[in-house]
Amino acid sequence: MKLLAKKKPLKILFWFGPFLLAAGLTSGFVSQNWGPIQLTLIILGTLIIVLWLIWQNKQNNWLGQRSTQASTNALIATLAVLAILGLINFLGTRYDTRVDLTETKLFTLAPQSRELVRNLQVPAKILLFDVNQDPVDRDLLENYRRQSSKFSFEYIDPQARPGLARKFGVKDYGEVYLEFGDKRQLVQVVGPQQRLSEVKLTNSLQQISSISSAKVYLLQGHGEHELSGKGEGVISQAVKALNDKGYTTSALNLVEKSSIPQDANVVVVAGPKRSLFENEVKALQDYLNRGGNVMLMIDPDTDPKLESLLAQWGVKLDNRLAVDVSASVGLGPAAPLVTQYGKHPITKDFGNGISFYPLARPIDTNPVPGIQATPLLLTKAYPNSWAESDQQSENLKFNPESDRKGPLTLGVALTRKLSAKSEATSNSTPTPTPTATPQTQASPTQRATPTTAATPASPTQRATPTTAATPASPTQRAKPIAAATPQTSASPTQRAKPTTPATPASPTPTTTPTATATPASPTPSSTSGESRMVVLGNSDFIINGLFDKQLNGDVFLNSVTWLSQQDQQPLSISPKEVINRRINLTGVQALLLELSSLVILPLIGLVVAAIFWWIRR
Amino acid sequence: MGVVLGNIIAIYRRELQSYFVSPLAYAIAGVFWLLSGLFFVLILMGPEGILQTVTALDLQGQQFGVPVPPIDVPYELVRAFLDRMGWLLLFVLPILSMGLYAEERKRGTLELLATSPLTNWAVAVGKLLGVLTFFITMVVPIMGIETIALSASSPPMPPAIPLLGHLGLILLAAAILSLGMFISSLTDSTILSAVFTFALMLLLLFVDLIAKNIGGSMGDALGHLSLLKHYNTLVQGIFDTSSLILFASYILLGIFLTAQSIDALRFQRS
């Protein structure tokens, strides 16, 4: 009795061993953290078990028994086998061979995707903001991950991690983001209707990995949209989106600089309200002539004095207002909805998506040799939309004399081969083309700004003969330091080098017009270079609040991407499609199937069972 | 080596004989055929079946002039059917494996086996081969029915994918039977053995779901244990060596554990 009483508490004490061990292991695995607490628990638990075993052994020499030896052997053998099998499986997953037996290779990545992922230098991560993990999507992502350790993916519940979701600007479940270094980009939105697509994923990956912090300058100083702040008409969302895509953005004031910086990949002129000075126009022209890329967004009722430049490219701004009286979604007739897009790399993915342009002016293009113009944005056909000349009257009516029937072009994309460029074109700028004249009268905003080019040049500029032609503006005289660094255009090779990795040659010939637009260095001398221009008859569509509506942001971002000449031709990955096959059962076959599977086979089994049962009895 | 092989074959024959004269085995086969036949007919020709759905789609496409996305009907049929079969195995296989050792224990013949000159693992291999053969004879008529349906496909379907899928089915069955055999060797109650096997199978099938919630490398490792995941890989038409290795590991583990448990029995009784 005494012995039993003494033994009992010790026996209970033993259970602390496994308990502490389990607690330590569990907390370690769950928290993925093997701190002192976990280690103490594990060590304490093991110690108790070992002590108990020693004590037990002392009690009845249990270790010496044959059964103990046998079971220890068995235990060790089992553990060894488990370890070996685990190791084999580990190696098996590391060095596995997968053969896709489906005829169209449904579960295999296209060679382009594989090549791209294998050559990743920077870790790329796919973040899926969704709670449902679709097995097909997962398989696809696993396929990507198998190619490279640089690729990873994660499902994130936006409810559970709101901070991360806000960082990415997640609006809805199913949004898939690509994070590449410090850049991030929306790939697509997945849902039951639309599963993750390899085409989109690979092309986003290619795009984001090739944009090598191209420099985007946004012109300021003539009432253009402000780049930061909170006021009306600020385009900080657009600027942020550019930065997220990997562009470096900065404001450009030509009054201070007098020529476009050498590292500029794209210059954006977003809605100037006042005229540009002649030397600024000249700077833009020079920039374009040496392979630059310019985006012009010009609102109606403004005259930025760009006619001479636009005329060179065969672009003419219509001074009428584009109206759209079709039953639009409460935007009013002055904000035309665009659902038709030209065939161009900028708009190729838009389909019939919507973008809208509050107060826009139509744009005309005349064919100019050496320049290829593609209309981007088209309004609806006549009864729904036209160009209205009478903007004062309250009721909108088509006036055949002065108005123009739709469809109107609100945006064009233009390219000019630099090989076609000669000294003649670059020097022909001062000659005022006749097309420029009729428009200058109408705009009321054309106010007291001194448009005359008669201002004398600043002393610093005179010192550098290379930029002699550019007359300085009056403000320049006020602070001559600003003009102290006249950047000459002498080193054209200094331009951003194409750091894009070589794309694997796609086996199928692509028909995209960008095929020729390889990011070869756009030096003026090179024959393969070209300069690009996008002209839009509206700039308000990218102001904060409108930028993220519908496709407005995409129109802007795609334009900049195209202009930056870093848009590689999208990899021509054909979407995986199964072979179209049907089963055409004849009546006899169907009957045979039903009979054999539902009647004959089960009957055979049951009857034979009954017979044997009968025999056995 | 030859002796061991001979032993395995002897056990294998004995097992097969016991199956092919057992009314229970035939009853199981009959029920299995009925259920799988029902699944097959419903998937193919049922009111919600593939044929009906695709015909409706095709008609719609013709009416509205919308091109129907390509559908590989026989491929979908094989996938859907093998998916259901995977679930059906869950119920059928524990019944097949429950008697493997538990019955011997109950009848008292296990002592004979345990003390016989045969090695334990040879007995286990022979038994597993026997029950697997029986299972394959259950599957073959079903494959015949499938062949009738697949032969009517146009354009004809190459046999690689259905064959790989059925290989997956047999491997899955072998893995489950092997582990079920081990459980059967632990107890002398067939019911208990069936229940525990069923529970283990559910665990191994659903470990995938648990793994997804854990995430990280731990989750990956757990997810790899999932039988269903690897079965699906094969059924989809992907020949993946890591899946084959996993199935082989389960089969080997089952045989090894069975041999160990019979070994332990030898010492307990002696």
Short mmCIF file of C-alpha atoms in Angstrom, two decimals, chain A residues 247 265-266 291-293 415-416 495 498 500 517-522 528-532 559-568:
data_model
loop_
_atom_site.label_atom_id
_atom_site.label_comp_id
_atom_site.label_asym_id
_atom_site.label_seq_id
_atom_site.Cartn_x
_atom_site.Cartn_y
_atom_site.Cartn_z
CA TYR A 247 9.05 54.22 -64.63
CA ASN A 265 12.39 58.20 -72.75
CA VAL A 266 9.01 59.84 -72.88
CA GLY A 291 14.32 59.71 -81.61
CA GLY A 292 12.27 61.04 -78.76
CA ASN A 293 8.78 60.07 -77.80
CA THR A 415 5.56 56.66 -85.56
CA ARG A 416 8.26 58.17 -87.68
CA ARG A 495 20.30 57.80 -74.31
CA PRO A 498 17.95 49.01 -74.09
CA THR A 500 15.72 44.60 -71.95
CA ALA A 517 10.05 48.46 -82.89
CA THR A 518 12.79 46.59 -81.20
CA PRO A 519 14.28 48.67 -78.46
CA ALA A 520 17.36 49.40 -80.45
CA SER A 521 19.05 52.53 -79.28
CA PRO A 522 17.13 55.36 -80.83
CA SER A 528 16.32 51.32 -87.16
CA GLY A 529 15.31 53.99 -84.66
CA GLU A 530 12.04 55.75 -84.71
CA SER A 531 10.31 58.40 -82.75
CA ARG A 532 6.80 58.01 -81.53
CA SER A 559 0.45 54.80 -74.33
CA VAL A 560 3.43 55.57 -72.14
CA THR A 561 4.60 51.98 -72.37
CA TRP A 562 4.36 52.06 -76.11
CA LEU A 563 6.05 55.44 -76.30
CA SER A 564 8.91 54.36 -74.09
CA GLN A 565 9.88 51.97 -76.90
CA GLN A 566 10.43 49.33 -74.32
CA ASP A 567 7.34 47.45 -75.22
CA GLN A 568 8.64 44.26 -76.58
#
